[in-house]
Amino acid sequence: MPLAVYILGLSVFALGTSEFMLSGLLPPIAEDMNVSIPRAGLLISAFAIGMVIGAPLLAVATLRLPRRTTLIALISVFGLGQVVGALAPTYEVLFVSRVVSAFACAGFWAVGAAVAIAMVPMNARARAMAVMIGGLSIANVLGVPLGALLGENLGWRSAFWAVGAASAVALVGVTTLIPRIPLPERRPQLRQETAIYRDRQVWLSIVITALAAGGVFCAFSYLAPLLTDVAGLDSGWVPTVLALFGIGALVGTTIGGRVADAHLFGVLMSGIAASTVFLVALALFASYQVATIGLSFLLGVSAFYTAPALNARMFNVAGAAPTLAGATTTAAFNLGNTGGPWLGGAVIDADFGYAATAWAGAAMTVLALVAVVCSLRLQQRGGGSLRVAGSPTATASASGSASGSVPVPVSTSKTVPAAATGTGGTSGRASETSAPGV
């Protein structure tokens, strides 16, 4: 595995830490900026909105730009966004800095995945992607709790400075170790790729992903005040509980990634159902400290257990869009990361309390389960998805794929010409080991 791939993983660590660390910083940010906690929670939604818009936009906008130069520009913009956030004099400036950082984050994900795949042979693509996604898992295990710890002891701005420093280290690594990646000879045919948005299965996959992610983050975004104000824990416990969520995420990703190939719908149903049960239990037992701590860990497991299957499903049904499939998945996850915190904030503003965010999250995951059942029944009735003859996904269906994974059967009622990929292609398990925010 080239050292450059690990540099991309380090970069993703900084990106992931910035994306999720606000869940442990909302109380001090709200106090310093003189806003309510629900309004401070909109900063999480702001980042997610930037990812939703930025992922497909930058995936298309950077197709003809040199990959290495693009990565340097994006990680630089991201780092500057952290500095602006750390210096932000007002809530509005902080809000804008989060949106700009999210745009850069989304673009780096799209281009970084292409570079990682381009630097390794086909039979090592899954491992290359696992290294990048490992950066996100480590961000949840270490980066987010450390951000909360810094916020507790040195003020919330110190967490932004720390992510800015990590971004600077990543910038040095990208500049010195990422090789020049040749651009594809043919530009992807975007008109053909956008045809996948006429497919019901693609939209069902977007809905499932958004609701499954949003349900968990509806409660997770307000975990810090729930721990302190409802469970009665000291604020010093917040980093520890966030670390437990991150460990659960790492465990869930590992298990889900191993079984999603053979049991994709089984993973979707069992994982989302488990999240629903854990959210209901959190709502009922939020005042019990041991229960709240244990359920935080279990939510991390269930949420990230479903992530590989959610990603795999999108790539299976969106095989006609090699450029837009990954961007669509990123956008879908972040639609959930936008809607979940917004709904949680609305529940709190309505004076239902912090524990009620778990009830609202459970309602979202129940709807996600309904959408999974609809998708399964549509597939069983032969409701085909758009495919590309000769694309990596189609080839994998025919031959079992180069990486040895077992694709989910999808009918081929519609076939459109293959588009040249600007990302080096995405095949097999490489598309199935992603996590929320990807």
Short mmCIF file of C-alpha atoms in Angstrom, two decimals:
data_model
loop_
_atom_site.label_atom_id
_atom_site.label_comp_id
_atom_site.label_asym_id
_atom_site.label_seq_id
_atom_site.Cartn_x
_atom_site.Cartn_y
_atom_site.Cartn_z
CA MET A 1 0.00 0.00 0.00
CA PRO A 2 1.63 3.31 -1.07
CA LEU A 3 2.45 5.75 1.72
CA ALA A 4 0.40 8.35 -0.16
CA VAL A 5 -2.77 6.38 0.61
CA TYR A 6 -2.06 6.72 4.32
CA ILE A 7 -1.59 10.45 3.83
CA LEU A 8 -5.10 10.52 2.39
CA GLY A 9 -6.27 8.62 5.49
CA LEU A 10 -4.63 11.26 7.69
CA SER A 11 -6.41 13.96 5.72
CA VAL A 12 -9.73 12.18 6.20
CA PHE A 13 -9.00 12.06 9.95
CA ALA A 14 -8.90 15.86 9.98
CA LEU A 15 -12.01 16.10 7.80
CA GLY A 16 -13.99 13.66 9.93
CA THR A 17 -12.95 15.25 13.20
CA SER A 18 -14.17 18.65 12.03
CA GLU A 19 -17.43 17.21 10.73
CA PHE A 20 -18.46 15.42 13.92
CA MET A 21 -16.68 17.24 16.77
CA LEU A 22 -19.42 19.83 17.25
CA SER A 23 -21.60 17.19 18.93
CA GLY A 24 -19.34 17.59 21.96
CA LEU A 25 -18.95 21.37 21.70
CA LEU A 26 -22.51 22.66 21.40
CA PRO A 27 -22.95 23.90 25.01
CA PRO A 28 -19.77 26.06 25.10
CA ILE A 29 -20.37 27.36 21.55
CA ALA A 30 -23.96 28.28 22.42
CA GLU A 31 -22.82 30.10 25.56
CA ASP A 32 -19.96 31.95 23.86
CA MET A 33 -22.01 32.95 20.82
CA ASN A 34 -25.07 33.81 22.94
CA VAL A 35 -27.37 31.49 21.00
CA SER A 36 -29.55 28.55 22.03
CA ILE A 37 -28.22 25.00 21.85
CA PRO A 38 -30.67 24.11 19.03
CA ARG A 39 -29.39 27.09 17.02
CA ALA A 40 -25.82 26.02 17.71
CA GLY A 41 -26.87 22.57 16.46
CA LEU A 42 -27.62 24.17 13.09
CA LEU A 43 -23.84 24.44 12.66
CA ILE A 44 -23.87 20.65 12.26
CA SER A 45 -26.58 20.98 9.64
CA ALA A 46 -24.60 23.76 7.92
CA PHE A 47 -21.66 21.42 7.43
CA ALA A 48 -23.95 18.69 6.17
CA ILE A 49 -25.66 21.07 3.72
CA GLY A 50 -22.26 22.04 2.36
CA MET A 51 -21.47 18.35 1.85
CA VAL A 52 -24.79 17.73 0.12
CA ILE A 53 -24.23 20.53 -2.37
CA GLY A 54 -20.47 20.27 -2.62
CA ALA A 55 -20.14 16.53 -3.29
CA PRO A 56 -21.83 16.36 -6.72
CA LEU A 57 -20.87 19.92 -7.67
CA LEU A 58 -17.15 19.47 -7.08
CA ALA A 59 -17.15 15.92 -8.45
CA VAL A 60 -18.22 17.41 -11.77
CA ALA A 61 -16.28 20.69 -11.56
CA THR A 62 -12.90 19.05 -10.94
CA LEU A 63 -13.08 16.34 -13.59
CA ARG A 64 -10.55 18.04 -15.89
CA LEU A 65 -8.28 19.45 -13.17
CA PRO A 66 -5.01 17.76 -12.10
CA ARG A 67 -5.84 15.51 -9.14
CA ARG A 68 -2.83 16.39 -6.99
CA THR A 69 -3.29 20.13 -7.48
CA THR A 70 -6.99 19.81 -6.69
CA LEU A 71 -6.25 17.95 -3.44
CA ILE A 72 -3.74 20.61 -2.39
CA ALA A 73 -6.24 23.39 -3.06
CA LEU A 74 -9.08 21.64 -1.23
CA ILE A 75 -7.14 20.71 1.92
CA SER A 76 -5.79 24.29 2.02
CA VAL A 77 -9.29 25.77 1.83
CA PHE A 78 -10.46 23.32 4.48
CA GLY A 79 -7.64 24.27 6.83
CA LEU A 80 -8.31 27.97 6.35
CA GLY A 81 -11.96 27.29 7.14
CA GLN A 82 -10.91 25.89 10.53
CA VAL A 83 -8.81 28.97 11.23
CA VAL A 84 -11.71 31.29 10.35
CA GLY A 85 -13.95 29.21 12.61
CA ALA A 86 -11.49 29.48 15.48
CA LEU A 87 -11.34 33.28 15.07
CA ALA A 88 -15.04 33.77 14.30
CA PRO A 89 -16.33 36.85 16.17
CA THR A 90 -20.00 36.05 15.51
CA TYR A 91 -22.27 33.07 15.00
CA GLU A 92 -22.86 34.10 11.38
CA VAL A 93 -19.14 34.03 10.54
CA LEU A 94 -18.81 30.62 12.19
CA PHE A 95 -21.80 29.37 10.19
CA VAL A 96 -20.29 30.49 6.87
CA SER A 97 -16.92 28.96 7.78
CA ARG A 98 -18.63 25.62 8.35
CA VAL A 99 -20.31 25.70 4.93
CA VAL A 100 -17.06 26.60 3.15
CA SER A 101 -15.16 23.88 5.03
CA ALA A 102 -17.85 21.38 4.08
CA PHE A 103 -17.51 22.22 0.38
CA ALA A 104 -13.77 21.57 0.57
CA CYS A 105 -14.36 18.39 2.58
CA ALA A 106 -16.82 17.04 0.02
CA GLY A 107 -14.47 17.78 -2.85
CA PHE A 108 -11.52 16.18 -1.09
CA TRP A 109 -13.53 13.01 -0.48
CA ALA A 110 -14.53 12.75 -4.15
CA VAL A 111 -11.05 13.42 -5.57
CA GLY A 112 -9.16 11.61 -2.77
CA ALA A 113 -11.06 8.38 -3.37
CA ALA A 114 -10.24 8.60 -7.08
CA VAL A 115 -6.55 9.16 -6.33
CA ALA A 116 -6.41 6.29 -3.82
CA ILE A 117 -7.94 3.89 -6.35
CA ALA A 118 -5.67 5.12 -9.14
CA MET A 119 -2.50 4.47 -7.10
CA VAL A 120 -3.13 0.78 -6.45
CA PRO A 121 -3.92 -2.30 -8.57
CA MET A 122 -7.52 -3.42 -8.87
CA ASN A 123 -7.15 -6.19 -6.29
CA ALA A 124 -5.97 -3.64 -3.69
CA ARG A 125 -8.70 -1.03 -4.18
CA ALA A 126 -10.75 -2.24 -1.21
CA ARG A 127 -7.76 -1.96 1.11
CA ALA A 128 -6.97 1.51 -0.22
CA MET A 129 -10.51 2.66 0.46
CA ALA A 130 -10.43 1.00 3.88
CA VAL A 131 -7.39 3.12 4.79
CA MET A 132 -9.23 6.31 3.84
CA ILE A 133 -12.38 5.31 5.68
CA GLY A 134 -10.24 4.19 8.60
CA GLY A 135 -9.32 7.85 8.98
CA LEU A 136 -13.00 8.61 9.53
CA SER A 137 -13.37 5.81 12.07
CA ILE A 138 -10.30 7.00 14.00
CA ALA A 139 -11.74 10.52 13.90
CA ASN A 140 -14.78 9.20 15.76
CA VAL A 141 -12.67 7.19 18.23
CA LEU A 142 -9.98 9.81 18.92
CA GLY A 143 -10.55 13.10 17.13
CA VAL A 144 -14.10 13.85 18.30
CA PRO A 145 -13.47 12.99 21.99
CA LEU A 146 -10.20 14.94 21.94
CA GLY A 147 -12.05 17.90 20.46
CA ALA A 148 -14.56 17.71 23.31
CA LEU A 149 -11.72 17.41 25.82
CA LEU A 150 -9.98 20.47 24.38
CA GLY A 151 -13.28 22.35 24.42
CA GLU A 152 -13.82 21.43 28.06
CA ASN A 153 -10.37 22.55 29.22
CA LEU A 154 -9.13 25.17 26.72
CA GLY A 155 -12.34 26.47 25.13
CA TRP A 156 -14.16 25.34 22.01
CA ARG A 157 -11.95 27.41 19.72
CA SER A 158 -8.93 25.27 20.64
CA ALA A 159 -10.61 22.29 18.93
CA PHE A 160 -10.79 24.27 15.67
CA TRP A 161 -7.12 25.25 16.00
CA ALA A 162 -6.20 21.57 16.53
CA VAL A 163 -8.05 20.50 13.36
CA GLY A 164 -6.37 23.36 11.51
CA ALA A 165 -2.98 22.04 12.64
CA ALA A 166 -3.89 18.51 11.51
CA SER A 167 -4.93 19.95 8.15
CA ALA A 168 -1.52 21.65 7.82
CA VAL A 169 0.23 18.32 8.43
CA ALA A 170 -2.01 16.69 5.84
CA LEU A 171 -1.23 19.50 3.37
CA VAL A 172 2.51 18.86 3.72
CA GLY A 173 1.95 15.16 3.14
CA VAL A 174 -0.25 15.70 0.10
CA THR A 175 2.21 18.18 -1.40
CA THR A 176 5.25 15.96 -0.95
CA LEU A 177 3.94 12.41 -1.30
CA ILE A 178 0.93 12.37 -3.62
CA PRO A 179 2.16 11.54 -7.16
CA ARG A 180 0.85 13.05 -10.36
CA ILE A 181 -2.26 11.14 -11.46
CA PRO A 182 -2.96 11.19 -15.22
CA LEU A 183 -6.38 12.48 -16.21
CA PRO A 184 -8.74 10.04 -18.00
CA GLU A 185 -8.59 10.07 -21.78
CA ARG A 186 -12.36 10.44 -22.09
CA ARG A 187 -14.50 12.73 -20.02
CA PRO A 188 -17.49 11.01 -18.37
CA GLN A 189 -20.77 11.47 -20.22
CA LEU A 190 -22.67 13.35 -17.55
CA ARG A 191 -25.90 13.48 -19.55
CA GLN A 192 -25.96 9.69 -19.58
CA GLU A 193 -25.01 9.47 -15.91
CA THR A 194 -27.79 11.80 -14.75
CA ALA A 195 -30.27 9.38 -16.31
CA ILE A 196 -30.00 7.25 -13.16
CA TYR A 197 -32.07 9.88 -11.34
CA ARG A 198 -35.10 8.63 -13.28
CA ASP A 199 -34.76 5.34 -11.40
CA ARG A 200 -37.07 4.67 -8.43
CA GLN A 201 -34.49 2.42 -6.80
CA VAL A 202 -31.90 5.21 -6.77
CA TRP A 203 -34.34 7.55 -5.05
CA LEU A 204 -35.33 4.85 -2.58
CA SER A 205 -31.64 4.36 -1.77
CA ILE A 206 -31.25 8.09 -1.18
CA VAL A 207 -34.30 8.10 1.10
CA ILE A 208 -33.11 5.05 3.07
CA THR A 209 -29.63 6.49 3.56
CA ALA A 210 -30.87 9.94 4.57
CA LEU A 211 -33.43 8.61 7.06
CA ALA A 212 -31.11 5.99 8.57
CA ALA A 213 -28.30 8.51 9.09
CA GLY A 214 -30.64 11.31 10.14
CA GLY A 215 -32.35 9.20 12.78
CA VAL A 216 -29.12 8.47 14.61
CA PHE A 217 -27.74 11.99 14.27
CA CYS A 218 -31.01 13.51 15.44
CA ALA A 219 -30.09 12.21 18.90
CA PHE A 220 -26.29 12.08 18.58
CA SER A 221 -26.01 15.78 17.74
CA TYR A 222 -27.46 16.65 21.17
CA LEU A 223 -25.73 13.88 23.09
CA ALA A 224 -23.60 16.27 25.17
CA PRO A 225 -26.51 18.20 26.76
CA LEU A 226 -28.48 14.95 27.12
CA LEU A 227 -25.60 13.42 29.08
CA THR A 228 -25.19 16.41 31.37
CA ASP A 229 -28.73 17.79 31.73
CA VAL A 230 -30.78 14.57 31.60
CA ALA A 231 -28.49 11.76 32.71
CA GLY A 232 -26.78 14.02 35.24
CA LEU A 233 -23.22 13.17 34.23
CA ASP A 234 -20.38 15.60 34.77
CA SER A 235 -19.31 17.37 31.58
CA GLY A 236 -15.95 15.62 31.86
CA TRP A 237 -17.72 12.40 30.86
CA VAL A 238 -18.71 13.75 27.44
CA PRO A 239 -15.38 12.96 25.68
CA THR A 240 -15.41 9.42 27.10
CA VAL A 241 -18.94 8.70 25.89
CA LEU A 242 -18.15 10.17 22.46
CA ALA A 243 -15.12 7.87 22.32
CA LEU A 244 -17.38 4.91 23.12
CA PHE A 245 -19.64 5.91 20.23
CA GLY A 246 -16.56 6.02 18.01
CA ILE A 247 -15.39 2.59 19.16
CA GLY A 248 -18.85 1.28 18.44
CA ALA A 249 -18.64 2.85 14.97
CA LEU A 250 -15.35 1.06 14.32
CA VAL A 251 -16.82 -2.26 15.47
CA GLY A 252 -19.97 -1.75 13.41
CA THR A 253 -18.07 -0.84 10.23
CA THR A 254 -15.86 -3.93 10.58
CA ILE A 255 -18.78 -6.31 11.04
CA GLY A 256 -21.03 -4.70 8.45
CA GLY A 257 -18.30 -4.61 5.84
CA ARG A 258 -17.75 -8.35 6.21
CA VAL A 259 -21.36 -9.46 5.84
CA ALA A 260 -22.98 -6.82 3.61
CA ASP A 261 -21.86 -8.53 0.37
CA ALA A 262 -23.82 -11.70 0.97
CA HIS A 263 -26.69 -10.29 3.05
CA LEU A 264 -27.18 -6.69 1.95
CA PHE A 265 -30.88 -6.36 2.70
CA GLY A 266 -30.46 -8.40 5.85
CA VAL A 267 -27.85 -5.95 7.09
CA LEU A 268 -30.04 -2.98 6.18
CA MET A 269 -33.07 -4.32 7.99
CA SER A 270 -31.30 -5.63 11.07
CA GLY A 271 -29.05 -2.59 11.44
CA ILE A 272 -31.78 0.03 11.04
CA ALA A 273 -34.12 -1.98 13.28
CA ALA A 274 -31.38 -2.13 15.93
CA SER A 275 -30.90 1.64 15.71
CA THR A 276 -34.63 2.08 16.20
CA VAL A 277 -34.63 -0.10 19.31
CA PHE A 278 -31.60 1.67 20.77
CA LEU A 279 -33.11 5.11 20.12
CA VAL A 280 -36.37 4.14 21.81
CA ALA A 281 -34.42 2.74 24.76
CA LEU A 282 -32.39 5.97 24.95
CA ALA A 283 -35.59 8.01 25.06
CA LEU A 284 -37.00 5.82 27.83
CA PHE A 285 -33.87 5.47 29.95
CA ALA A 286 -32.05 8.76 29.28
CA SER A 287 -32.07 9.63 32.99
CA TYR A 288 -30.12 6.46 33.85
CA GLN A 289 -26.40 7.08 33.48
CA VAL A 290 -25.25 3.50 32.83
CA ALA A 291 -28.01 2.93 30.28
CA THR A 292 -27.22 6.16 28.42
CA ILE A 293 -23.52 5.35 28.24
CA GLY A 294 -24.14 1.80 27.02
CA LEU A 295 -26.72 2.88 24.46
CA SER A 296 -24.32 5.50 23.05
CA PHE A 297 -21.87 2.69 22.27
CA LEU A 298 -24.60 0.50 20.76
CA LEU A 299 -25.86 3.34 18.57
CA GLY A 300 -22.35 3.71 17.16
CA VAL A 301 -22.33 -0.01 16.35
CA SER A 302 -25.75 -0.10 14.66
CA ALA A 303 -25.32 3.15 12.69
CA PHE A 304 -21.97 2.18 11.18
CA TYR A 305 -22.94 -1.48 10.80
CA THR A 306 -25.46 -0.40 8.16
CA ALA A 307 -23.11 2.06 6.43
CA PRO A 308 -21.33 -0.48 4.14
CA ALA A 309 -24.67 -1.85 2.98
CA LEU A 310 -26.07 1.64 2.37
CA ASN A 311 -23.05 2.48 0.21
CA ALA A 312 -23.10 -0.84 -1.60
CA ARG A 313 -26.79 -0.51 -2.42
CA MET A 314 -26.26 2.88 -4.02
CA PHE A 315 -23.40 1.62 -6.18
CA ASN A 316 -25.46 -1.43 -7.18
CA VAL A 317 -28.45 0.60 -8.37
CA ALA A 318 -26.44 3.55 -9.73
CA GLY A 319 -24.02 1.58 -11.87
CA ALA A 320 -24.81 3.92 -14.76
CA ALA A 321 -23.24 6.83 -12.90
CA PRO A 322 -19.60 6.07 -12.08
CA THR A 323 -18.94 9.77 -11.50
CA LEU A 324 -22.08 10.60 -9.57
CA ALA A 325 -22.69 7.41 -7.56
CA GLY A 326 -20.21 8.24 -4.81
CA ALA A 327 -21.25 11.88 -4.74
CA THR A 328 -24.89 10.86 -4.49
CA THR A 329 -24.11 8.61 -1.53
CA THR A 330 -22.24 11.43 0.21
CA ALA A 331 -25.12 13.79 -0.44
CA ALA A 332 -27.66 11.26 0.87
CA PHE A 333 -25.78 10.71 4.12
CA ASN A 334 -25.49 14.42 4.66
CA LEU A 335 -29.15 15.03 3.90
CA GLY A 336 -29.66 12.91 7.00
CA ASN A 337 -26.95 14.79 8.87
CA THR A 338 -28.82 17.98 7.96
CA GLY A 339 -32.36 16.88 8.69
CA GLY A 340 -31.59 14.95 11.86
CA PRO A 341 -30.04 17.83 13.86
CA TRP A 342 -32.71 20.21 12.51
CA LEU A 343 -35.51 17.92 13.68
CA GLY A 344 -33.80 17.42 17.02
CA GLY A 345 -33.49 21.17 17.47
CA ALA A 346 -37.16 21.65 16.59
CA VAL A 347 -38.14 19.07 19.22
CA ILE A 348 -36.03 20.84 21.85
CA ASP A 349 -37.42 24.26 20.89
CA ALA A 350 -40.91 22.81 21.36
CA ASP A 351 -39.95 22.09 25.01
CA PHE A 352 -40.13 18.31 24.67
CA GLY A 353 -36.64 18.00 26.17
CA TYR A 354 -33.35 16.49 25.03
CA ALA A 355 -34.53 12.89 25.47
CA ALA A 356 -37.28 13.53 22.92
CA THR A 357 -34.63 13.83 20.19
CA ALA A 358 -34.27 10.05 20.45
CA TRP A 359 -38.02 9.60 19.88
CA ALA A 360 -37.78 11.81 16.78
CA GLY A 361 -34.76 9.85 15.57
CA ALA A 362 -36.63 6.57 16.05
CA ALA A 363 -39.48 7.90 13.90
CA MET A 364 -36.97 8.59 11.11
CA THR A 365 -35.43 5.11 11.30
CA VAL A 366 -38.90 3.50 11.21
CA LEU A 367 -39.56 5.35 7.96
CA ALA A 368 -36.17 4.12 6.71
CA LEU A 369 -37.26 0.54 7.42
CA VAL A 370 -40.46 1.09 5.42
CA ALA A 371 -38.36 2.36 2.50
CA VAL A 372 -36.09 -0.72 2.72
CA VAL A 373 -39.12 -3.01 2.49
CA CYS A 374 -40.41 -1.05 -0.52
CA SER A 375 -37.03 -1.31 -2.24
CA LEU A 376 -36.83 -5.05 -1.60
CA ARG A 377 -40.34 -5.69 -2.91
CA LEU A 378 -39.69 -3.56 -5.98
CA GLN A 379 -36.56 -5.56 -6.73
CA GLN A 380 -38.35 -8.88 -6.22
CA ARG A 381 -41.00 -7.78 -8.71
CA GLY A 382 -38.28 -7.03 -11.25
CA GLY A 383 -38.18 -3.26 -10.79
CA GLY A 384 -34.82 -2.83 -12.47
CA SER A 385 -32.24 -0.16 -12.01
CA LEU A 386 -30.22 1.59 -14.67
CA ARG A 387 -26.97 -0.20 -15.41
CA VAL A 388 -23.98 0.34 -17.68
CA ALA A 389 -22.84 -2.37 -20.02
CA GLY A 390 -19.14 -2.75 -19.44
CA SER A 391 -19.02 -0.56 -16.35
CA PRO A 392 -17.23 -1.81 -13.25
CA THR A 393 -20.57 -2.60 -11.62
CA ALA A 394 -21.94 -4.43 -14.58
CA THR A 395 -18.71 -6.35 -15.03
CA ALA A 396 -18.79 -7.32 -11.37
CA SER A 397 -22.30 -8.66 -11.80
CA ALA A 398 -21.23 -10.82 -14.68
CA SER A 399 -17.99 -12.19 -13.30
CA GLY A 400 -18.25 -11.92 -9.53
CA SER A 401 -15.99 -8.85 -9.70
CA ALA A 402 -12.25 -8.61 -9.69
CA SER A 403 -12.10 -8.21 -5.94
CA GLY A 404 -14.04 -11.38 -5.28
CA SER A 405 -17.12 -9.76 -3.82
CA VAL A 406 -20.62 -11.06 -4.40
CA PRO A 407 -22.82 -8.35 -5.93
CA VAL A 408 -26.49 -8.06 -5.09
CA PRO A 409 -28.67 -9.26 -7.99
CA VAL A 410 -30.28 -6.35 -9.79
CA SER A 411 -32.43 -6.73 -12.86
CA THR A 412 -31.25 -5.06 -16.01
CA SER A 413 -34.42 -3.70 -17.49
CA LYS A 414 -32.58 -0.67 -18.76
CA THR A 415 -29.09 -0.42 -20.21
CA VAL A 416 -27.26 2.68 -21.27
CA PRO A 417 -23.82 3.02 -22.82
CA ALA A 418 -20.84 2.88 -20.52
CA ALA A 419 -19.33 6.17 -19.48
CA ALA A 420 -15.63 6.60 -19.00
CA THR A 421 -14.93 6.99 -15.33
CA GLY A 422 -13.06 9.98 -14.07
CA THR A 423 -12.43 8.19 -10.79
CA GLY A 424 -10.64 5.10 -11.88
CA GLY A 425 -13.80 3.11 -11.33
CA THR A 426 -15.34 1.75 -8.19
CA SER A 427 -15.75 -1.97 -7.88
CA GLY A 428 -16.39 -4.70 -5.42
CA ARG A 429 -15.88 -4.09 -1.76
CA ALA A 430 -14.16 -0.77 -2.34
CA SER A 431 -17.57 0.83 -2.55
CA GLU A 432 -18.91 -1.06 0.43
CA THR A 433 -16.65 0.02 3.25
CA SER A 434 -17.73 3.62 3.47
CA ALA A 435 -19.12 5.34 6.53
CA PRO A 436 -21.57 8.22 7.36
CA GLY A 437 -20.49 11.67 6.00
CA VAL A 438 -18.70 9.84 3.03
#
